[in-house]
Amino acid sequence: MTEQIVFFIFTIMVLGGGLGVVSTKNLYYAALFLSLSFSGMAGYFIMLNAGFLAAVQIIVYVGAIAILILFAIMLSRKVMTTNEPQTNKQNWLALIVTPLLYLTLIFLVVKVNWPVSSAAPALDVLTQMGAQFLGGYLIPFEVMSVLLLVALVGAIILARDVEKGRE
Amino acid sequence: MQNIPLTWWLSVATALFSLGLYGALSRKNAIAILMGLELMLNAVNINLVAFNRYITPQNVTGQVFAVFVIAIAAAEAAVALAIIIAAYRQRGTVNVDDLDSMKF
Amino acid sequence: MEQLFALTPLIPVFPLLAFALIVLWANKNNKLSAGLAIGGIGLSTLTSWAVIAATVAAGHEVQIAGWSLPVPWLPTAASIFNTGFAVDGFTAAMLFMVPLVCTLIFIYAAEYMEGDPRYARFFAYVSLFAAGMLTLIVADNLLLLFIAWEIMGLCSYLLIGFWFEKDSAKKAGLKAFLTTRIGDVLLFAGMLFLYSRTGTLTFREIFKPEVLDELSRMLIWGLPASTVISLLVFGGAVGKSAQFPLHVWLPDAMEGPTPVSALIHAATMVSAGVYLVARMLPLFAIVPQGTLSWVAIIGSVTAFFGATISIAQNDIKRVLAYSTISQLGYMMIALGLGGFLAGVFHLLTHAFFKALLFLGSGSIIHAVHHGAEHADDHHTDPQDMMNMGGLYAKMKRTSWAYFAGTAALVGIFPFAGFWSKDEILAEAWVQWHEAGSIGLPFWAWLAGTLGAFLTALYMGRQIGLVFFGKPRSKAAEHAVEPGNRMTVPLLVLALFAAFIGFINVPFIANGWLHHFAGLVHEPAEVLHLEAVPFQISVALVSTAVALLGFFLGWGMYRNLKAGQQDPLARMLGPVFTVLKNKYYVDEFYKFVFIDTTVALANFSAKFDYDWVINPIVNFVGNTGRLLGELSGRIDTVVVDGMGVLGTARLFKWMGRELRLTQTGQAQNYLLVIALVSLSLIAMYLFGI
């Protein structure tokens, strides 16, 4: 029962945050709602025996990405007027398509007979993950690190002030 | 743990995914779209971890993938924001309606 | 010695190589070009001597039957067409004359042509010319001979028109080319007949007795095949050797540089015709009283009329040109009477002394031209004998050489012409006496003897006008002997002109040339080839008329003053005018052939443009145009408007409508993706 209560609290955080992100006109608020949603998700991860992921979630999403987005919002502040609609022309279509998709997916989720295992969860999650990263998933891991490096360089080049970069 | 069935998690993830999709589809502002995308990625992460926990609790492959997704999401966010900043500098707007140079 | 025969194919190659080298590489360098040309022909001369030595050493059998190198060239269905080279006594005799005379002319030309802007080109042309003639001599079949023949035709055109800035030279080149072309076509027709009847063009094959016999019995147009073919071949020779009535090109050929005249008149071009007739003589002779009579008649006419025209000419080279025509007539008389060797002998001696005379005249012209330049006189024609006189004192070497040539031409004992001309006249004389009645041989003898008198007359006139008396112009007063490169060939040729006759003197070695070259047609078994015995009466008569004519001419002209009327003109009156105008043959040809052709062409043009062809063409054209316009309309309205453009419009419209889907907005695409995903999942779920 406690677990379910905790689950609901986190669900409110996650879905409420998500709803706030997509509905509020003010982007600052949207970014803050995003952080809320991410934090709720970290709770989920703890519940799902993924403590390490929860920590990563907090550090990367809440600590980095959400802050990054906040910075971006502030850098482009001039156009962040809140008095005009933040939705585009296809809003109504999206409002039809997304619920339909949601319903279909829910139907799928319910209909499928998931092969749920009743085995006890692994205790040495972190050890196993380390072994996987430097074992079976070594190449994706390395590729991903290169990708991060490329993204880093690319982001710097793209975001560089061209006028000043000429100097 | 069995007090919460797998379908709950999946339903939450689906709801979050749909919310993110809606955001990505309907918002004008590029940063808001990016936020929608982040929500969708997180929904996927919930799925991955939940499947890992419920279907193969003995190993951590789902979590490994979740880490990959997080890393890629970070990279994507960094690049996307850089593009947005660059576009803002060049065009003076982050409104994607105006960024239609892909149009023939 | 036998191996030396293998050098034969090389003989024409050297000048040809010289030609190629000059054209492709050396043409910027005059000295080098002249050196190449002279070196090429010199090597040919040496090679020829080697081949001649081999022929002499090989003995009687080879001299008659010859050595040959057949080359299977063109395989046809039934047989292989052979081309190749052959050497027999006759060829060897020609090989002695042609390259040697050519070499001397080339050396002479090296000085004569100095200062000409196309010096190198000149030597390229003459090299090719010499290569053509040498190929012609060593060819063992008519086809190769014809190729060489045409090369010479081309070269004569190029060389006669060498100074093409002069309109007259241009026209003379064209005239030579077109006139000889008539003969060439006839020759070619003869070749085709011959090949179609016998399947071969190789001389030795044709002259087998059985082949000749067959040819004489076959009929073409109701005549024996051999007669038709030999007449056609003779037509070729008439054109090339400038026999009446195709002689008109030769005097005009004087427009070329003098070495070219010498080349054409002595060693190469005109000899080719005589050579051809001599070579084909068995074919001419197989039917008695056939073509040979025509050869003799044409020869007689040419010999006599050429000489008559010559006495009325004032241009030093034209006198010699008509003299050549006349002398070629003598050769034709000899061949026409069946006297193979007499004709060949005269061909050889004539080549030497006529080359000498032409080069001598060139030397005189050169001297007078320089004299004219020295006297700053640009109006005096350096070729007009009336402007000369008294040159003996100024040009001793040229004069003596010229005298030797004159003596040879006139036929003074013991110069070359005496022996060779005498043999021709003796041939005619003997045949006249054998026949016992006044027939063709008599007329031939008469024409020859009268021709000999006239020859002596015009040469006496020329000698008197050129070398004696007082200079009749400033130019002649200042004439200077040219340099060694011109005079030495003259002296060499003078030696030959004096002594070459002895190769066939009946008293020495029983007529050496006769045994060496005179029997090549023996295998054909149709000609009487025994040597004509020396006829003392003929010799006396011809010497008498020659001396008479010479001193008459010399006496009349040696003291002619400038501006004085020509003594012969005074004596002969209107006849002289006719002679001076060459019997109006040119005018006659112009009237009969050229004007008629032009009139016909004009008529055809009228017919074409105004009367029939053009109206028809225009009608057809206009109809076509109307139809075209009509179908153009249909095109514009139906095909273009509805078909092509309609389709285009349809697709343009579709494109414009469909373009709207490409908004360029990623969100739009994302929406589509979502929609499609939705549909796919729905399809999966509901099992569609």
PDB file of C-alpha atoms in Angstrom, chain C residues 157-400:
ATOM      1  CA  TYR C 157      51.149  19.798-112.293  1.00  0.00           C
ATOM      2  CA  LEU C 158      52.797  21.012-109.112  1.00  0.00           C
ATOM      3  CA  LEU C 159      56.087  21.848-110.782  1.00  0.00           C
ATOM      4  CA  ILE C 160      54.794  23.468-113.940  1.00  0.00           C
ATOM      5  CA  GLY C 161      52.608  25.628-111.767  1.00  0.00           C
ATOM      6  CA  PHE C 162      55.434  26.100-109.297  1.00  0.00           C
ATOM      7  CA  TRP C 163      55.479  29.867-109.722  1.00  0.00           C
ATOM      8  CA  PHE C 164      51.769  30.034-109.245  1.00  0.00           C
ATOM      9  CA  GLU C 165      51.866  33.755-108.631  1.00  0.00           C
ATOM     10  CA  LYS C 166      52.055  33.990-112.398  1.00  0.00           C
ATOM     11  CA  ASP C 167      48.662  33.434-113.905  1.00  0.00           C
ATOM     12  CA  SER C 168      50.175  31.791-116.975  1.00  0.00           C
ATOM     13  CA  ALA C 169      52.043  29.266-114.824  1.00  0.00           C
ATOM     14  CA  LYS C 170      48.888  28.387-112.964  1.00  0.00           C
ATOM     15  CA  LYS C 171      47.046  27.846-116.208  1.00  0.00           C
ATOM     16  CA  ALA C 172      49.908  25.877-117.731  1.00  0.00           C
ATOM     17  CA  GLY C 173      49.946  23.520-114.765  1.00  0.00           C
ATOM     18  CA  LEU C 174      46.235  22.984-115.082  1.00  0.00           C
ATOM     19  CA  LYS C 175      46.519  22.479-118.816  1.00  0.00           C
ATOM     20  CA  ALA C 176      49.266  19.894-118.431  1.00  0.00           C
ATOM     21  CA  PHE C 177      47.279  18.078-115.808  1.00  0.00           C
ATOM     22  CA  LEU C 178      44.020  18.028-117.737  1.00  0.00           C
ATOM     23  CA  THR C 179      45.560  17.193-121.092  1.00  0.00           C
ATOM     24  CA  THR C 180      47.574  14.291-119.773  1.00  0.00           C
ATOM     25  CA  ARG C 181      44.470  13.228-117.874  1.00  0.00           C
ATOM     26  CA  ILE C 182      42.772  12.416-121.188  1.00  0.00           C
ATOM     27  CA  GLY C 183      45.590  10.021-121.938  1.00  0.00           C
ATOM     28  CA  ASP C 184      45.527   8.635-118.402  1.00  0.00           C
ATOM     29  CA  VAL C 185      41.869   7.768-118.655  1.00  0.00           C
ATOM     30  CA  LEU C 186      42.491   5.946-121.908  1.00  0.00           C
ATOM     31  CA  LEU C 187      45.408   4.071-120.385  1.00  0.00           C
ATOM     32  CA  PHE C 188      43.319   3.121-117.398  1.00  0.00           C
ATOM     33  CA  ALA C 189      40.547   1.871-119.639  1.00  0.00           C
ATOM     34  CA  GLY C 190      43.140  -0.195-121.484  1.00  0.00           C
ATOM     35  CA  MET C 191      44.369  -1.623-118.213  1.00  0.00           C
ATOM     36  CA  LEU C 192      40.860  -2.584-117.186  1.00  0.00           C
ATOM     37  CA  PHE C 193      40.244  -4.314-120.505  1.00  0.00           C
ATOM     38  CA  LEU C 194      43.524  -6.104-120.229  1.00  0.00           C
ATOM     39  CA  TYR C 195      42.826  -7.283-116.715  1.00  0.00           C
ATOM     40  CA  SER C 196      39.323  -8.390-117.528  1.00  0.00           C
ATOM     41  CA  ARG C 197      40.571 -10.392-120.512  1.00  0.00           C
ATOM     42  CA  THR C 198      43.750 -11.892-119.097  1.00  0.00           C
ATOM     43  CA  GLY C 199      43.399 -11.646-115.335  1.00  0.00           C
ATOM     44  CA  THR C 200      46.857 -10.234-114.941  1.00  0.00           C
ATOM     45  CA  LEU C 201      48.705  -6.997-115.428  1.00  0.00           C
ATOM     46  CA  THR C 202      52.212  -8.331-115.064  1.00  0.00           C
ATOM     47  CA  PHE C 203      54.171  -7.667-118.238  1.00  0.00           C
ATOM     48  CA  ARG C 204      55.809 -11.045-118.410  1.00  0.00           C
ATOM     49  CA  GLU C 205      52.493 -12.829-118.028  1.00  0.00           C
ATOM     50  CA  ILE C 206      50.878 -10.777-120.755  1.00  0.00           C
ATOM     51  CA  PHE C 207      53.723 -11.305-123.182  1.00  0.00           C
ATOM     52  CA  LYS C 208      53.592 -15.070-123.107  1.00  0.00           C
ATOM     53  CA  PRO C 209      52.953 -16.094-126.699  1.00  0.00           C
ATOM     54  CA  GLU C 210      49.789 -17.996-125.835  1.00  0.00           C
ATOM     55  CA  VAL C 211      48.308 -15.064-123.936  1.00  0.00           C
ATOM     56  CA  LEU C 212      49.113 -12.694-126.777  1.00  0.00           C
ATOM     57  CA  ASP C 213      47.648 -15.106-129.261  1.00  0.00           C
ATOM     58  CA  GLU C 214      44.477 -15.358-127.248  1.00  0.00           C
ATOM     59  CA  LEU C 215      44.262 -11.589-126.977  1.00  0.00           C
ATOM     60  CA  SER C 216      44.623 -11.182-130.700  1.00  0.00           C
ATOM     61  CA  ARG C 217      41.738 -13.565-131.305  1.00  0.00           C
ATOM     62  CA  MET C 218      39.348 -12.190-128.723  1.00  0.00           C
ATOM     63  CA  LEU C 219      37.113  -9.415-129.922  1.00  0.00           C
ATOM     64  CA  ILE C 220      36.130  -6.144-128.331  1.00  0.00           C
ATOM     65  CA  TRP C 221      33.633  -4.097-130.312  1.00  0.00           C
ATOM     66  CA  GLY C 222      34.441  -6.175-133.378  1.00  0.00           C
ATOM     67  CA  LEU C 223      38.154  -5.494-133.173  1.00  0.00           C
ATOM     68  CA  PRO C 224      40.872  -7.743-131.825  1.00  0.00           C
ATOM     69  CA  ALA C 225      41.232  -7.185-128.100  1.00  0.00           C
ATOM     70  CA  SER C 226      44.936  -6.548-128.446  1.00  0.00           C
ATOM     71  CA  THR C 227      44.280  -3.728-130.921  1.00  0.00           C
ATOM     72  CA  VAL C 228      41.732  -2.031-128.712  1.00  0.00           C
ATOM     73  CA  ILE C 229      43.850  -2.360-125.615  1.00  0.00           C
ATOM     74  CA  SER C 230      47.022  -1.241-127.312  1.00  0.00           C
ATOM     75  CA  LEU C 231      45.251   1.738-128.845  1.00  0.00           C
ATOM     76  CA  LEU C 232      44.033   2.742-125.415  1.00  0.00           C
ATOM     77  CA  VAL C 233      47.503   2.286-123.952  1.00  0.00           C
ATOM     78  CA  PHE C 234      48.889   4.310-126.817  1.00  0.00           C
ATOM     79  CA  GLY C 235      46.357   6.998-125.958  1.00  0.00           C
ATOM     80  CA  GLY C 236      47.975   7.183-122.531  1.00  0.00           C
ATOM     81  CA  ALA C 237      51.390   7.463-124.122  1.00  0.00           C
ATOM     82  CA  VAL C 238      50.171  10.168-126.491  1.00  0.00           C
ATOM     83  CA  GLY C 239      49.057  12.236-123.551  1.00  0.00           C
ATOM     84  CA  LYS C 240      52.173  11.673-121.506  1.00  0.00           C
ATOM     85  CA  SER C 241      54.665  11.951-124.341  1.00  0.00           C
ATOM     86  CA  ALA C 242      52.933  14.954-125.850  1.00  0.00           C
ATOM     87  CA  GLN C 243      52.203  13.452-129.223  1.00  0.00           C
ATOM     88  CA  PHE C 244      49.855  15.106-131.649  1.00  0.00           C
ATOM     89  CA  PRO C 245      47.001  15.840-130.905  1.00  0.00           C
ATOM     90  CA  LEU C 246      47.640  16.005-127.158  1.00  0.00           C
ATOM     91  CA  HIS C 247      50.923  17.854-127.482  1.00  0.00           C
ATOM     92  CA  VAL C 248      49.552  21.230-126.457  1.00  0.00           C
ATOM     93  CA  TRP C 249      50.545  20.988-122.820  1.00  0.00           C
ATOM     94  CA  LEU C 250      54.251  20.498-123.342  1.00  0.00           C
ATOM     95  CA  PRO C 251      55.216  23.963-124.653  1.00  0.00           C
ATOM     96  CA  ASP C 252      53.175  25.564-121.884  1.00  0.00           C
ATOM     97  CA  ALA C 253      55.071  23.439-119.433  1.00  0.00           C
ATOM     98  CA  MET C 254      57.911  25.888-120.034  1.00  0.00           C
ATOM     99  CA  GLU C 255      56.259  28.069-117.409  1.00  0.00           C
ATOM    100  CA  GLY C 256      57.887  25.906-114.770  1.00  0.00           C
ATOM    101  CA  PRO C 257      61.435  26.489-113.578  1.00  0.00           C
ATOM    102  CA  THR C 258      63.981  25.418-116.191  1.00  0.00           C
ATOM    103  CA  PRO C 259      65.299  22.386-114.263  1.00  0.00           C
ATOM    104  CA  VAL C 260      61.742  21.142-114.225  1.00  0.00           C
ATOM    105  CA  SER C 261      61.567  21.564-117.970  1.00  0.00           C
ATOM    106  CA  ALA C 262      64.720  19.554-118.271  1.00  0.00           C
ATOM    107  CA  LEU C 263      63.316  16.941-115.937  1.00  0.00           C
ATOM    108  CA  ILE C 264      60.029  16.689-117.784  1.00  0.00           C
ATOM    109  CA  HIS C 265      61.553  16.760-121.253  1.00  0.00           C
ATOM    110  CA  ALA C 266      64.473  14.511-120.772  1.00  0.00           C
ATOM    111  CA  ALA C 267      64.526  12.091-117.930  1.00  0.00           C
ATOM    112  CA  THR C 268      61.054  11.601-116.651  1.00  0.00           C
ATOM    113  CA  MET C 269      57.666  12.656-117.823  1.00  0.00           C
ATOM    114  CA  VAL C 270      57.746  12.373-121.599  1.00  0.00           C
ATOM    115  CA  SER C 271      60.061   9.391-121.511  1.00  0.00           C
ATOM    116  CA  ALA C 272      57.374   7.577-119.580  1.00  0.00           C
ATOM    117  CA  GLY C 273      55.050   7.506-122.564  1.00  0.00           C
ATOM    118  CA  VAL C 274      57.701   6.188-124.888  1.00  0.00           C
ATOM    119  CA  TYR C 275      58.791   3.727-122.242  1.00  0.00           C
ATOM    120  CA  LEU C 276      55.233   2.494-121.913  1.00  0.00           C
ATOM    121  CA  VAL C 277      54.846   1.947-125.652  1.00  0.00           C
ATOM    122  CA  ALA C 278      58.234   0.258-125.831  1.00  0.00           C
ATOM    123  CA  ARG C 279      57.356  -1.922-122.872  1.00  0.00           C
ATOM    124  CA  MET C 280      53.989  -2.898-124.304  1.00  0.00           C
ATOM    125  CA  LEU C 281      55.250  -3.254-127.858  1.00  0.00           C
ATOM    126  CA  PRO C 282      54.427  -6.978-128.282  1.00  0.00           C
ATOM    127  CA  LEU C 283      50.804  -6.200-127.567  1.00  0.00           C
ATOM    128  CA  PHE C 284      50.873  -3.516-130.242  1.00  0.00           C
ATOM    129  CA  ALA C 285      52.546  -5.817-132.728  1.00  0.00           C
ATOM    130  CA  ILE C 286      50.552  -9.002-132.296  1.00  0.00           C
ATOM    131  CA  VAL C 287      48.039  -7.993-134.956  1.00  0.00           C
ATOM    132  CA  PRO C 288      49.917  -6.911-138.081  1.00  0.00           C
ATOM    133  CA  GLN C 289      48.989  -3.553-139.589  1.00  0.00           C
ATOM    134  CA  GLY C 290      47.130  -2.742-136.364  1.00  0.00           C
ATOM    135  CA  THR C 291      48.021  -0.231-133.752  1.00  0.00           C
ATOM    136  CA  LEU C 292      51.642  -0.025-134.800  1.00  0.00           C
ATOM    137  CA  SER C 293      50.680   1.793-137.983  1.00  0.00           C
ATOM    138  CA  TRP C 294      48.883   4.374-135.930  1.00  0.00           C
ATOM    139  CA  VAL C 295      51.865   4.754-133.711  1.00  0.00           C
ATOM    140  CA  ALA C 296      54.034   5.351-136.760  1.00  0.00           C
ATOM    141  CA  ILE C 297      51.559   7.781-138.319  1.00  0.00           C
ATOM    142  CA  ILE C 298      51.134   9.795-135.153  1.00  0.00           C
ATOM    143  CA  GLY C 299      54.902   9.732-134.707  1.00  0.00           C
ATOM    144  CA  SER C 300      55.540  10.973-138.234  1.00  0.00           C
ATOM    145  CA  VAL C 301      52.992  13.735-137.983  1.00  0.00           C
ATOM    146  CA  THR C 302      54.329  14.812-134.638  1.00  0.00           C
ATOM    147  CA  ALA C 303      57.957  14.650-135.741  1.00  0.00           C
ATOM    148  CA  PHE C 304      57.363  16.839-138.762  1.00  0.00           C
ATOM    149  CA  PHE C 305      54.891  19.348-137.367  1.00  0.00           C
ATOM    150  CA  GLY C 306      56.709  19.743-134.091  1.00  0.00           C
ATOM    151  CA  ALA C 307      59.823  20.677-136.038  1.00  0.00           C
ATOM    152  CA  THR C 308      57.980  23.152-138.248  1.00  0.00           C
ATOM    153  CA  ILE C 309      56.481  24.971-135.294  1.00  0.00           C
ATOM    154  CA  SER C 310      59.818  25.091-133.625  1.00  0.00           C
ATOM    155  CA  ILE C 311      61.462  27.163-136.334  1.00  0.00           C
ATOM    156  CA  ALA C 312      59.076  30.037-135.757  1.00  0.00           C
ATOM    157  CA  GLN C 313      59.400  30.340-132.005  1.00  0.00           C
ATOM    158  CA  ASN C 314      61.348  33.112-130.334  1.00  0.00           C
ATOM    159  CA  ASP C 315      61.283  31.811-126.784  1.00  0.00           C
ATOM    160  CA  ILE C 316      64.457  29.798-126.296  1.00  0.00           C
ATOM    161  CA  LYS C 317      62.687  27.168-124.234  1.00  0.00           C
ATOM    162  CA  ARG C 318      59.707  26.880-126.529  1.00  0.00           C
ATOM    163  CA  VAL C 319      62.012  26.065-129.425  1.00  0.00           C
ATOM    164  CA  LEU C 320      63.364  23.229-127.356  1.00  0.00           C
ATOM    165  CA  ALA C 321      59.911  22.193-126.248  1.00  0.00           C
ATOM    166  CA  TYR C 322      58.699  21.737-129.796  1.00  0.00           C
ATOM    167  CA  SER C 323      61.967  20.065-130.559  1.00  0.00           C
ATOM    168  CA  THR C 324      61.181  17.578-127.807  1.00  0.00           C
ATOM    169  CA  ILE C 325      57.760  16.938-129.264  1.00  0.00           C
ATOM    170  CA  SER C 326      59.359  16.355-132.623  1.00  0.00           C
ATOM    171  CA  GLN C 327      62.041  14.041-131.234  1.00  0.00           C
ATOM    172  CA  LEU C 328      59.435  12.050-129.344  1.00  0.00           C
ATOM    173  CA  GLY C 329      57.732  11.685-132.685  1.00  0.00           C
ATOM    174  CA  TYR C 330      60.901  10.072-133.979  1.00  0.00           C
ATOM    175  CA  MET C 331      60.809   7.575-131.156  1.00  0.00           C
ATOM    176  CA  MET C 332      57.203   6.788-131.963  1.00  0.00           C
ATOM    177  CA  ILE C 333      58.127   6.313-135.618  1.00  0.00           C
ATOM    178  CA  ALA C 334      60.776   3.820-134.595  1.00  0.00           C
ATOM    179  CA  LEU C 335      58.412   1.942-132.284  1.00  0.00           C
ATOM    180  CA  GLY C 336      55.637   2.109-134.837  1.00  0.00           C
ATOM    181  CA  LEU C 337      57.822   0.500-137.420  1.00  0.00           C
ATOM    182  CA  GLY C 338      58.632  -2.253-134.947  1.00  0.00           C
ATOM    183  CA  GLY C 339      62.131  -0.971-134.359  1.00  0.00           C
ATOM    184  CA  PHE C 340      62.084  -1.434-130.630  1.00  0.00           C
ATOM    185  CA  LEU C 341      65.710  -0.766-130.002  1.00  0.00           C
ATOM    186  CA  ALA C 342      65.923   2.218-132.352  1.00  0.00           C
ATOM    187  CA  GLY C 343      63.212   3.922-130.291  1.00  0.00           C
ATOM    188  CA  VAL C 344      64.771   3.018-126.984  1.00  0.00           C
ATOM    189  CA  PHE C 345      68.201   4.093-128.169  1.00  0.00           C
ATOM    190  CA  HIS C 346      66.892   7.450-129.255  1.00  0.00           C
ATOM    191  CA  LEU C 347      65.042   7.765-125.962  1.00  0.00           C
ATOM    192  CA  LEU C 348      68.317   7.333-124.083  1.00  0.00           C
ATOM    193  CA  THR C 349      70.462   9.623-126.206  1.00  0.00           C
ATOM    194  CA  HIS C 350      67.710  12.205-126.416  1.00  0.00           C
ATOM    195  CA  ALA C 351      67.403  12.262-122.658  1.00  0.00           C
ATOM    196  CA  PHE C 352      71.032  13.217-122.337  1.00  0.00           C
ATOM    197  CA  PHE C 353      71.261  15.853-125.002  1.00  0.00           C
ATOM    198  CA  LYS C 354      67.839  17.343-124.346  1.00  0.00           C
ATOM    199  CA  ALA C 355      68.613  17.608-120.648  1.00  0.00           C
ATOM    200  CA  LEU C 356      71.821  19.274-121.692  1.00  0.00           C
ATOM    201  CA  LEU C 357      70.050  21.720-123.982  1.00  0.00           C
ATOM    202  CA  PHE C 358      67.448  22.613-121.398  1.00  0.00           C
ATOM    203  CA  LEU C 359      69.969  23.089-118.659  1.00  0.00           C
ATOM    204  CA  GLY C 360      72.053  25.116-121.111  1.00  0.00           C
ATOM    205  CA  SER C 361      69.079  27.276-121.956  1.00  0.00           C
ATOM    206  CA  GLY C 362      68.428  27.636-118.233  1.00  0.00           C
ATOM    207  CA  SER C 363      71.982  28.737-117.781  1.00  0.00           C
ATOM    208  CA  ILE C 364      71.543  31.291-120.583  1.00  0.00           C
ATOM    209  CA  ILE C 365      68.285  32.546-119.131  1.00  0.00           C
ATOM    210  CA  HIS C 366      69.906  32.753-115.707  1.00  0.00           C
ATOM    211  CA  ALA C 367      72.767  34.759-117.183  1.00  0.00           C
ATOM    212  CA  VAL C 368      70.544  37.098-119.158  1.00  0.00           C
ATOM    213  CA  HIS C 369      68.260  37.548-116.194  1.00  0.00           C
ATOM    214  CA  HIS C 370      71.223  38.544-114.049  1.00  0.00           C
ATOM    215  CA  GLY C 371      72.423  40.777-116.854  1.00  0.00           C
ATOM    216  CA  ALA C 372      69.020  42.423-116.963  1.00  0.00           C
ATOM    217  CA  GLU C 373      69.111  42.993-113.234  1.00  0.00           C
ATOM    218  CA  HIS C 374      72.598  44.366-113.520  1.00  0.00           C
ATOM    219  CA  ALA C 375      71.480  46.759-116.226  1.00  0.00           C
ATOM    220  CA  ASP C 376      68.479  47.626-114.085  1.00  0.00           C
ATOM    221  CA  ASP C 377      66.192  46.516-116.865  1.00  0.00           C
ATOM    222  CA  HIS C 378      62.981  44.797-115.834  1.00  0.00           C
ATOM    223  CA  HIS C 379      61.205  44.751-119.158  1.00  0.00           C
ATOM    224  CA  THR C 380      63.449  42.521-121.207  1.00  0.00           C
ATOM    225  CA  ASP C 381      62.124  38.974-121.417  1.00  0.00           C
ATOM    226  CA  PRO C 382      65.179  36.862-120.520  1.00  0.00           C
ATOM    227  CA  GLN C 383      63.770  33.932-122.473  1.00  0.00           C
ATOM    228  CA  ASP C 384      63.353  35.754-125.771  1.00  0.00           C
ATOM    229  CA  MET C 385      66.135  34.904-128.202  1.00  0.00           C
ATOM    230  CA  MET C 386      65.610  38.220-129.919  1.00  0.00           C
ATOM    231  CA  ASN C 387      67.017  39.849-126.795  1.00  0.00           C
ATOM    232  CA  MET C 388      70.178  37.760-126.817  1.00  0.00           C
ATOM    233  CA  GLY C 389      73.136  37.536-129.148  1.00  0.00           C
ATOM    234  CA  GLY C 390      76.874  37.370-128.782  1.00  0.00           C
ATOM    235  CA  LEU C 391      76.709  35.265-125.674  1.00  0.00           C
ATOM    236  CA  TYR C 392      79.543  33.005-126.838  1.00  0.00           C
ATOM    237  CA  ALA C 393      82.124  35.521-125.730  1.00  0.00           C
ATOM    238  CA  LYS C 394      80.615  35.713-122.241  1.00  0.00           C
ATOM    239  CA  MET C 395      79.705  32.106-121.541  1.00  0.00           C
ATOM    240  CA  LYS C 396      82.375  29.824-122.954  1.00  0.00           C
ATOM    241  CA  ARG C 397      81.515  26.753-120.926  1.00  0.00           C
ATOM    242  CA  THR C 398      77.796  26.935-121.507  1.00  0.00           C
ATOM    243  CA  SER C 399      78.390  27.639-125.166  1.00  0.00           C
ATOM    244  CA  TRP C 400      80.565  24.608-125.790  1.00  0.00           C
TER     245      TRP C 400
END
